Amino acid sequence: MNPHDEPEMGPLLSSIGALADFKSLDEDDLPELADELRRFLVDAVARTGGHIGPNLGVVELTMAIHRVFDSPHDQIVFDTGHQSYVHKALTGRAGDFAGLRGRGGLTGYPSQAESPHDLVENSHASTSLSYADGLAKAHALSGSDRHVVALVGDGALTGGMCWEALNNIAARDDLKLVIVVNDNGRSYAPTVGGLAKRLSALRLNPGYEPALRKIQELVERIPVFGRAAYAGLHAAKTGLKDALAPQGMFSDLGIKYVGPVDGHDLGELTLALERAKGFGGPVIVHALTEKGRGWAPARADEAEQMHSPPAFDPITGEPVGSSKRRWTGVFADELVAQANLRPEVVAITAAMPGPTGVDKLMKLHPNRVFDVGIAEQHAVTSAAGLAMNGMHPVVAVYSTFMNRAFDQTVLDVAMHKLPVTFVLDRAGITGPDGPSHYGIWDTSIFRVVPGLRIAAPRDAATLREEFAEALTVDDGPTMLRWPTGAVPEQDIAAVDVHEGLDVLVKHEDDELLITACGSLAGTAVEAASLLAAQGIRATVVDPRWISPVPDALVKLAGQYPLVATVEDGIRTGGFGDALAQALRDSGDETPLVDFAVERGWHPHGSRGELLEDLGLTPAAIAERLAAEVHRRGEAEAHHHH
């Protein structure tokens, strides 16, 4: 299988060049199209990697939504955005899947630049109902007849923002808003929480409606008071519903509820959605689906149902390509090792035990790992409570999702000087997931938190050391950040240690100091050797702890004619800014060149491609520094004349 060949498309799918083509298909052809879509998705995603499980689960659901509603006149919001592959195919983009998540190709989430049918690009979970609330209120204000459909699923309902939105939506009876709950009993990992338990209880009850109809028939046959008796029973029905379904929960909010319906039965779905559309106020349609449906390897993957695998074999589902040691794997092992040494260590994650590496500890000590669902704010304040009572919580989340819990980190953890260690996976430029998933904001955002110490390991050895150091800090929070992907095959050893700073490259009578943050240490070392080849001597140091800026680094930097910083976070307020500020404060005028990610929206592509665009490669860094050294030399010579 050549990854660059076009994925196989069946005859029906090939005929869909636009949404109108799908809408004009005969109803009898739809089950066949559903099969074609599943085969196509497995074949396409096998080549590129991506979110296969969630999309196999929403094939019929997406088809039914597009049959009943008229996009883009009716607005469809996906939550989470990774379950939009079927939608992309039905809106005429099946032919573009060969480039899925690759540079210049389709994004893994909805994208306004790709199609008028794509509305919300941000792929952070649990936001759709708030968007939908606003969209529908705007339609109501302008007297428009347009509908808003929010497809919520894959665990998004475990996020608090959904409930904040539902509380508002319930207060209105005039919003043309249909909320489709795609209930696969899953978020990323097996879904957690009381709500999830209520939703899954549904599966065990073959439904009260048929039972109710039978009772109605029996009771109505009783002469004279049959109808009255049935009315009494009808009152009892609400109690019966409550015992069986989350209906009670939604109708307590005052929102009309339809379901549960079979999320793989097109007829049943279409009927339910038409009913909901005709109602005229907010309605919840509850569909039961199977994540990974129709593909055995996904069904067999108990933990994640092939939520988002790398490239894989379309028959077996086994990954193809590199089996190199990953940052997350190194952390997973070290977390277990430290937890075995330290009984106070517990871990918290927000619906991502596997992707953040806490799953290993979870298997060994299930009572010491808490998966709180997609609820980062709650995760952090819950960690504060654990820390107040003597635990040392390790909060493991993706860097991009940590943004959500800024207030909790500042006021609930740091202000109380609590020993909580934050572990940010997928920090820096992550590549194929695109701008909403880049972990480039964390250094800039969290650098302002008083008392928070931030470390950036450069390899497996420093990850282990710095994590162990973080766990000994008991008077405030710590944070570690690393990228996605493989750790350097060889650890980048220090040739010297200078007051706690690791010296990676040392030159006598050097003329330049390069300070490298975390995963770009290897890049800085290579840049130094390219400079050496041009006769420019650069020393490279890794400060290990990047915030607050170590005093030793400020003193050292002050001894150089020129200092450079290299980091893969946002330049504004990043490590380079911090060092420049510290130099100014110490009365030092050493000029500083900072290499970092410019503020902006950077497209998706591989990490390598993006770092190249951003000038964060050894060649680009060496070239710019050489030019700077020459320019300064010339200015100096001119000055002496």
XYZ file of C-alpha atoms in Angstrom:
641
model
C 0.000 0.000 0.000
C 1.568 3.269 -1.070
C 0.572 6.006 1.386
C 0.390 8.493 -1.486
C -2.095 6.532 -3.601
C -5.672 7.698 -3.504
C -7.706 5.763 -0.905
C -10.257 3.351 -2.424
C -13.628 4.959 -3.112
C -16.772 2.984 -3.855
C -19.042 3.985 -6.771
C -21.591 5.854 -4.615
C -18.959 7.816 -2.722
C -17.171 8.638 -5.995
C -20.394 10.226 -7.252
C -20.473 12.768 -4.389
C -18.748 15.932 -5.582
C -20.878 18.169 -3.383
C -23.473 17.845 -0.622
C -26.299 18.147 -3.182
C -25.128 14.873 -4.791
C -25.514 13.074 -1.473
C -28.937 14.598 -0.845
C -30.165 13.441 -4.266
C -29.179 9.786 -3.690
C -31.993 7.261 -3.471
C -32.853 6.213 0.062
C -32.283 2.564 -0.861
C -28.652 3.345 -1.678
C -27.846 4.763 1.739
C -26.928 1.535 3.592
C -24.487 0.699 0.783
C -23.013 4.210 1.011
C -22.533 3.721 4.767
C -20.492 0.567 4.043
C -18.473 2.387 1.382
C -17.754 5.229 3.803
C -16.454 2.834 6.464
C -14.170 1.014 4.032
C -12.958 4.340 2.659
C -12.222 5.778 6.120
C -10.200 2.760 7.223
C -8.228 2.816 3.975
C -7.630 6.592 4.067
C -6.720 6.912 7.740
C -4.485 3.818 7.570
C -2.151 5.859 5.359
C -2.000 9.046 7.375
C -3.000 8.210 10.926
C -5.890 10.114 12.454
C -9.175 9.751 14.299
C -10.647 6.532 12.954
C -12.697 5.141 15.874
C -14.907 8.197 16.448
C -15.682 8.572 12.739
C -16.674 4.932 12.183
C -19.226 5.516 14.946
C -20.937 8.542 13.354
C -21.423 7.362 9.766
C -25.220 6.974 9.852
C -25.603 9.863 12.294
C -23.805 12.295 9.973
C -25.742 10.992 6.963
C -29.069 11.479 8.761
C -28.172 15.012 9.904
C -27.314 15.995 6.329
C -30.546 14.418 4.980
C -32.787 16.243 7.460
C -31.011 19.588 7.714
C -29.836 21.841 4.925
C -26.202 22.869 5.469
C -24.824 25.560 5.318
C -28.230 27.323 5.680
C -28.674 25.209 8.788
C -25.487 25.408 10.832
C -23.799 22.236 12.072
C -21.282 22.331 14.910
C -19.135 19.274 15.701
C -17.998 18.608 19.260
C -15.448 17.265 19.287
C -14.226 18.362 15.873
C -12.355 15.143 15.177
C -15.621 13.333 14.404
C -16.121 15.336 11.183
C -14.413 13.063 8.616
C -17.737 11.632 7.373
C -19.103 15.178 7.102
C -16.055 16.143 5.021
C -16.632 13.202 2.681
C -20.369 13.963 2.270
C -19.658 17.625 1.522
C -17.525 16.729 -1.503
C -14.064 16.287 0.000
C -13.592 12.503 -0.201
C -11.140 12.993 -3.083
C -8.858 15.054 -0.825
C -8.333 12.458 1.913
C -4.987 11.302 0.523
C -3.525 14.443 2.094
C -5.397 14.172 5.414
C -3.498 15.959 8.225
C -0.544 16.500 5.871
C 0.885 19.808 4.772
C -1.529 21.640 2.450
C -4.030 18.751 2.732
C -7.295 18.320 4.619
C -7.156 19.228 8.301
C -8.194 16.681 10.928
C -10.903 19.063 12.180
C -13.509 21.303 10.534
C -11.896 24.181 8.644
C -13.581 27.318 7.334
C -10.956 27.608 4.586
C -11.942 24.159 3.265
C -15.692 24.459 3.045
C -18.710 26.680 3.754
C -20.111 23.626 5.590
C -17.399 23.907 8.284
C -18.084 26.402 11.028
C -16.156 25.854 14.246
C -12.459 25.099 13.819
C -11.458 24.989 17.465
C -11.263 21.327 18.327
C -11.186 21.650 22.111
C -14.064 19.633 23.530
C -17.264 20.738 25.249
C -17.633 24.108 23.491
C -20.328 23.301 20.915
C -23.387 23.957 23.049
C -22.123 27.429 23.927
C -21.489 28.173 20.243
C -24.917 26.733 19.403
C -26.609 28.813 22.106
C -25.158 31.992 20.598
C -25.784 30.962 16.985
C -29.438 30.113 17.715
C -29.994 33.295 19.754
C -28.683 35.338 16.810
C -31.162 33.573 14.487
C -33.974 34.277 16.959
C -33.004 37.953 17.113
C -33.001 38.304 13.341
C -36.207 36.282 12.913
C -34.419 33.725 10.744
C -35.801 30.217 10.142
C -32.337 28.621 10.197
C -31.662 25.679 12.498
C -28.531 24.990 14.501
C -27.430 21.389 15.043
C -24.767 20.528 17.599
C -23.347 17.012 17.398
C -21.948 16.391 20.860
C -20.145 13.202 21.652
C -17.059 11.239 22.342
C -17.137 12.397 25.940
C -17.712 16.115 25.362
C -20.617 15.970 27.828
C -18.123 15.242 30.615
C -16.958 18.875 30.257
C -18.501 21.507 32.509
C -19.016 24.082 29.762
C -21.696 21.873 28.223
C -23.720 22.041 31.415
C -23.257 25.786 31.727
C -24.646 26.085 28.195
C -27.528 23.643 28.751
C -28.593 25.690 31.751
C -29.034 28.718 29.445
C -30.501 26.833 26.505
C -33.145 25.337 28.780
C -34.357 28.804 29.720
C -35.443 29.464 26.118
C -38.262 27.720 24.309
C -37.877 29.576 21.018
C -34.410 28.492 19.884
C -34.313 26.355 16.738
C -31.609 24.198 18.191
C -31.132 20.436 17.966
C -28.534 18.832 20.195
C -27.542 15.379 18.995
C -25.862 13.355 21.726
C -23.595 10.796 20.079
C -23.385 8.403 22.988
C -20.749 5.745 22.398
C -20.182 5.274 26.096
C -16.738 6.746 25.508
C -14.836 9.935 25.591
C -11.304 9.098 24.609
C -10.884 6.400 27.141
C -13.842 4.607 28.762
C -15.957 7.538 29.913
C -15.959 8.466 33.550
C -18.434 10.065 35.862
C -21.984 9.794 37.142
C -23.483 11.093 33.910
C -21.635 8.440 31.947
C -23.025 5.770 34.266
C -26.553 7.025 33.671
C -26.044 7.104 29.934
C -24.658 3.584 29.919
C -27.509 2.295 32.077
C -29.682 2.928 29.026
C -28.023 0.165 27.132
C -29.179 -2.354 29.691
C -32.829 -1.364 29.494
C -34.683 -2.490 26.432
C -36.742 0.702 26.667
C -39.890 1.563 28.571
C -41.896 2.773 25.571
C -43.052 -0.674 24.381
C -43.784 -1.650 27.983
C -45.801 1.514 28.415
C -47.831 0.859 25.255
C -48.724 -2.611 26.495
C -49.804 -1.217 29.856
C -51.861 1.433 28.087
C -53.657 -1.179 25.960
C -54.378 -3.373 28.969
C -55.590 -0.553 31.170
C -57.735 1.063 28.493
C -59.626 -2.212 28.085
C -60.845 -1.900 31.652
C -64.335 -0.431 31.319
C -65.376 2.932 32.751
C -62.272 4.126 34.544
C -59.709 2.833 32.057
C -58.683 6.259 30.787
C -58.493 7.782 34.244
C -56.352 4.899 35.442
C -54.067 5.387 32.466
C -53.661 9.073 33.286
C -52.532 8.077 36.779
C -50.111 5.600 35.278
C -48.867 8.294 32.951
C -47.857 10.337 35.973
C -45.936 7.334 37.262
C -44.272 7.075 33.852
C -42.097 10.099 34.571
C -40.685 8.293 37.582
C -40.166 5.190 35.482
C -38.338 7.218 32.830
C -36.100 8.743 35.437
C -34.999 5.328 36.579
C -34.114 4.324 33.044
C -32.803 7.352 31.248
C -30.976 10.640 31.469
C -34.211 11.998 30.118
C -35.090 12.953 33.638
C -31.933 14.957 33.839
C -32.614 16.803 30.592
C -36.320 17.287 31.197
C -35.570 18.608 34.706
C -33.679 21.259 32.786
C -36.805 21.676 30.704
C -35.372 20.508 27.398
C -37.409 18.303 25.098
C -35.810 14.885 24.733
C -36.075 12.288 21.963
C -34.503 8.885 22.382
C -32.619 6.846 22.927
C -32.476 5.906 19.242
C -30.256 3.406 17.466
C -27.432 5.528 16.075
C -26.834 3.045 13.264
C -30.439 2.839 12.029
C -30.857 5.512 9.356
C -34.643 5.286 9.330
C -34.974 5.668 13.071
C -32.417 8.511 13.157
C -34.061 10.395 10.304
C -37.458 10.152 11.976
C -36.078 11.351 15.316
C -34.250 14.286 13.713
C -37.295 15.307 11.670
C -39.402 15.253 14.813
C -36.808 17.371 16.597
C -36.559 19.818 13.705
C -40.321 20.303 13.622
C -40.576 21.023 17.326
C -39.377 24.635 17.118
C -37.559 24.817 20.452
C -34.400 23.199 21.820
C -34.465 19.394 21.562
C -31.985 16.727 22.576
C -31.778 13.651 20.347
C -29.974 10.840 22.123
C -28.338 8.340 19.747
C -26.539 5.200 20.906
C -23.537 4.435 18.697
C -20.582 2.090 18.657
C -17.176 3.703 18.410
C -15.142 1.946 15.729
C -18.255 0.262 14.323
C -17.794 -2.046 11.379
C -14.061 -2.566 11.801
C -12.899 -5.385 14.049
C -9.494 -3.961 15.112
C -11.182 -0.823 16.458
C -13.855 -2.769 18.317
C -11.144 -4.986 19.806
C -9.115 -2.030 21.125
C -10.753 -1.981 24.560
C -9.036 1.152 25.843
C -9.486 3.590 22.998
C -11.296 1.857 20.117
C -8.585 3.172 17.782
C -9.385 6.736 18.823
C -6.448 8.304 16.983
C -3.789 5.833 15.900
C -0.690 6.640 13.823
C -0.538 5.105 10.310
C -1.629 1.446 10.498
C -2.250 -1.717 8.513
C -5.872 -1.496 7.260
C -6.423 -5.249 7.780
C -4.964 -5.797 11.245
C -4.891 -2.265 12.618
C -1.266 -2.766 13.700
C 0.797 0.431 13.491
C 3.365 0.708 10.693
C 6.519 2.789 10.917
C 8.639 3.825 13.846
C 8.534 2.049 17.173
C 11.025 4.509 18.673
C 10.922 5.403 22.335
C 8.445 8.232 22.872
C 8.509 11.074 25.398
C 5.166 9.914 26.790
C 6.502 6.369 27.243
C 9.557 7.552 29.177
C 7.278 9.555 31.472
C 4.844 6.635 31.909
C 7.661 4.417 33.224
C 9.128 7.134 35.425
C 5.729 7.956 36.952
C 5.367 4.317 37.984
C 8.920 4.231 39.381
C 8.356 7.405 41.411
C 4.914 6.327 42.630
C 6.480 3.100 43.907
C 9.050 5.158 45.855
C 6.633 7.834 47.040
C 3.247 6.829 48.450
C 2.050 10.464 48.263
C 2.218 10.550 44.454
C -1.149 10.380 42.664
C -1.995 11.247 39.046
C -4.878 13.148 37.472
C -5.781 13.338 33.792
C -8.638 14.797 31.750
C -9.979 11.887 29.662
C -6.520 10.997 28.307
C -4.830 8.355 30.445
C -3.204 6.669 27.408
C -2.072 9.721 25.443
C -0.550 11.394 28.537
C 1.095 8.232 29.884
C -0.711 7.793 33.212
C -2.365 4.566 32.041
C 0.585 2.448 33.231
C 0.175 3.666 36.788
C -3.587 3.268 36.452
C -3.194 -0.449 35.701
C -0.884 -0.992 38.691
C -2.563 1.339 41.210
C -6.076 2.111 39.968
C -6.930 3.929 43.210
C -4.073 6.414 42.722
C -5.092 7.727 39.295
C -8.119 9.955 38.752
C -9.532 10.488 35.278
C -11.918 13.412 35.688
C -13.256 13.487 32.109
C -12.849 16.511 29.850
C -12.712 18.917 32.780
C -9.311 20.562 33.111
C -10.484 23.310 35.475
C -11.911 20.774 37.899
C -8.784 18.616 37.517
C -6.504 21.405 38.760
C -8.615 22.507 41.739
C -9.191 18.880 42.722
C -5.383 18.515 42.641
C -5.189 21.508 44.995
C -7.446 19.697 47.450
C -5.368 16.521 47.236
C -2.185 18.531 47.833
C -3.706 20.315 50.861
C -4.181 16.911 52.432
C -0.658 15.651 51.928
C -0.691 14.145 48.454
C 1.594 15.186 45.594
C -0.688 15.181 42.548
C 0.781 14.924 39.052
C -1.658 16.567 36.627
C -0.976 15.193 33.140
C -2.612 17.058 30.248
C -1.753 18.190 26.744
C -0.114 21.601 26.743
C -2.899 23.091 24.584
C -5.584 21.986 27.080
C -3.713 23.438 30.054
C -4.709 26.912 28.807
C -8.212 26.135 30.044
C -7.124 25.933 33.657
C -5.093 29.111 34.014
C -7.212 30.681 36.760
C -7.225 27.486 38.801
C -3.448 27.183 38.505
C -2.910 30.766 39.677
C -5.400 31.081 42.493
C -6.267 27.559 43.604
C -2.803 25.990 43.424
C -0.058 28.633 43.322
C -1.576 31.142 45.733
C -1.794 28.356 48.309
C 1.809 27.313 47.528
C 0.678 23.756 46.931
C 2.952 20.952 45.696
C 1.242 20.034 42.429
C 3.319 18.933 39.429
C 1.877 19.693 35.998
C 3.106 17.519 33.165
C 2.441 18.995 29.726
C 2.600 16.526 26.878
C 2.484 17.698 23.222
C 4.226 20.975 24.124
C 5.575 23.120 21.297
C 4.697 22.516 17.662
C 2.841 19.209 17.398
C 2.195 19.034 13.658
C -0.712 17.187 12.054
C -3.400 18.249 14.542
C -3.092 21.887 13.527
C -3.246 25.244 15.289
C -5.771 24.482 18.018
C -3.557 21.642 19.241
C -0.182 23.357 19.187
C 1.320 23.494 22.670
C 3.030 26.810 22.047
C 1.261 28.980 24.619
C 2.216 27.319 27.894
C 5.591 28.959 28.655
C 4.262 32.463 27.978
C 1.036 31.933 29.905
C 2.338 30.104 32.956
C 5.542 32.104 33.337
C 3.442 34.820 35.010
C 2.275 32.526 37.832
C 4.070 33.436 41.083
C 6.032 30.567 42.629
C 5.575 28.195 39.699
C 8.802 26.551 38.512
C 8.942 25.302 34.914
C 11.373 22.707 33.558
C 11.936 21.598 29.964
C 13.768 18.261 29.635
C 15.900 17.780 26.489
C 16.009 13.949 26.441
C 14.961 10.822 28.343
C 17.613 11.225 31.066
C 16.722 14.829 31.900
C 13.007 14.014 31.829
C 13.605 11.446 34.563
C 15.878 13.768 36.579
C 13.679 16.849 36.331
C 10.494 14.926 37.118
C 12.159 13.458 40.222
C 13.320 16.976 41.228
C 9.797 18.340 40.766
C 8.391 15.739 43.148
C 10.753 16.912 45.917
C 9.419 20.492 45.711
C 6.916 20.902 48.529
C 6.400 24.667 48.752
C 4.704 25.386 45.426
C 3.762 24.056 41.997
C 6.107 22.749 39.294
C 5.571 22.159 35.592
C 7.387 20.035 33.005
C 6.869 20.290 29.254
C 7.880 18.045 26.346
C 6.823 17.533 22.731
C 5.091 14.639 21.025
C 7.029 11.959 19.157
C 10.307 10.157 19.705
C 12.878 11.200 22.321
C 16.438 11.650 21.000
C 17.924 8.183 20.421
C 21.058 9.199 22.310
C 20.801 11.301 25.443
C 22.470 14.685 24.941
C 25.109 14.538 27.650
C 26.409 17.621 29.446
C 30.162 18.158 29.003
C 30.173 20.334 32.103
C 27.811 21.647 34.774
C 27.980 25.337 35.642
C 26.040 26.268 38.816
C 23.143 23.988 37.919
C 23.229 24.770 34.176
C 24.084 21.913 31.825
C 26.844 22.928 29.386
C 26.285 20.950 26.167
C 28.965 22.527 23.950
C 32.009 24.306 25.337
C 34.492 26.541 23.514
C 37.364 28.438 25.060
C 37.452 32.141 24.051
C 33.941 31.742 22.626
C 32.041 34.720 21.247
C 28.458 33.582 21.597
C 26.242 31.841 24.170
C 23.266 29.797 22.940
C 20.669 28.905 25.570
C 18.559 25.955 24.464
C 15.180 25.093 25.960
C 14.078 21.497 26.203
C 13.524 19.529 23.040
C 15.394 22.033 20.842
C 18.682 21.366 22.675
C 19.778 18.971 19.916
C 18.962 21.641 17.319
C 21.122 24.189 19.184
C 24.034 21.732 19.474
C 23.891 21.122 15.698
C 23.698 24.871 15.036
C 26.850 25.332 17.163
C 28.765 22.787 15.083
C 27.650 24.517 11.840
C 28.930 27.802 13.328
C 32.222 26.153 14.369
C 32.733 25.118 10.738
C 32.616 28.834 9.882
C 35.090 29.677 12.634
C 32.457 31.041 15.041
C 32.771 29.602 18.546
C 29.442 29.136 20.360
C 28.899 27.641 23.801
C 25.531 25.918 24.331
C 23.821 25.635 27.727
C 20.556 24.031 28.808
C 19.185 25.822 31.909
C 16.979 22.773 32.674
C 14.598 24.936 34.748
C 13.507 27.715 32.410
C 11.246 29.722 34.709
C 12.062 31.614 36.780
C 15.265 32.299 34.810
C 18.222 30.925 36.843
C 20.479 33.667 38.325
C 23.509 31.662 37.197
C 22.360 31.999 33.585
C 21.904 35.773 33.873
C 25.428 36.101 35.316
C 26.899 33.849 32.615
C 25.052 35.619 29.784
C 26.431 38.946 31.012
C 29.957 37.765 30.167
C 29.192 37.375 26.437
C 29.092 39.885 23.586
C 25.973 38.108 22.229
C 23.370 35.692 23.614
C 20.775 33.612 21.741
C 17.777 31.675 23.056
C 16.114 28.779 21.250
C 12.629 27.548 22.215
C 9.577 26.036 20.535
C 6.986 28.150 22.328
C 5.461 31.522 21.467
C 8.047 34.295 21.253
C 5.826 36.850 22.995
C 6.478 36.450 26.704
C 8.534 33.320 26.141
C 11.882 32.255 27.594
C 13.796 34.695 25.359
C 11.693 37.560 26.701
C 12.300 36.356 30.247
C 16.086 36.245 29.847
C 16.152 39.662 28.132
C 14.140 41.098 31.017
C 16.447 39.511 33.617
C 19.499 40.928 31.816
C 17.934 44.407 31.760
C 17.117 44.144 35.458
C 20.722 43.255 36.262
C 21.884 46.377 34.400
C 23.393 44.286 31.642
C 23.200 45.413 28.033
C 24.146 42.141 26.349
C 22.233 41.954 23.043
C 19.948 38.951 22.673
C 18.619 37.112 19.609
C 15.562 34.989 20.396
C 14.515 32.065 18.210
C 10.918 31.057 18.931
C 7.500 30.592 17.359
C 6.141 33.876 16.033
C 2.691 34.730 17.351
C 0.134 33.680 14.739
C -1.940 30.776 13.425
C 0.407 28.221 11.946
C -0.997 25.652 9.503
C -0.873 21.888 10.036
C 1.984 19.787 8.710
C 4.689 17.649 10.279
C 6.692 19.049 13.185
C 9.786 19.081 10.944
C 8.048 21.074 8.203
C 6.738 23.627 10.659
C 10.040 24.092 12.479
C 11.589 24.719 9.073
C 8.980 27.393 8.269
C 9.582 29.013 11.641
C 13.348 29.195 11.224
C 13.900 26.737 14.079
C 16.329 24.396 12.278
C 20.097 24.145 12.915
C 20.860 25.676 9.485
C 18.488 28.638 9.901
C 19.726 29.364 13.427
C 23.398 29.152 12.430
C 22.837 31.368 9.398
C 21.109 34.100 11.359
C 23.665 34.021 14.199
C 26.620 34.084 11.789
C 25.146 37.157 10.101
C 24.651 38.770 13.514
C 28.256 38.045 14.606
C 29.634 39.460 11.319
C 27.419 42.538 11.542
C 28.624 43.185 15.098
C 32.256 42.624 14.041
C 31.906 45.187 11.256
C 30.209 47.690 13.541
C 33.003 47.162 16.092
C 35.739 47.711 13.416
C 33.955 50.809 12.160
C 33.669 52.093 15.730
C 37.449 51.790 16.288
C 38.211 53.893 13.199
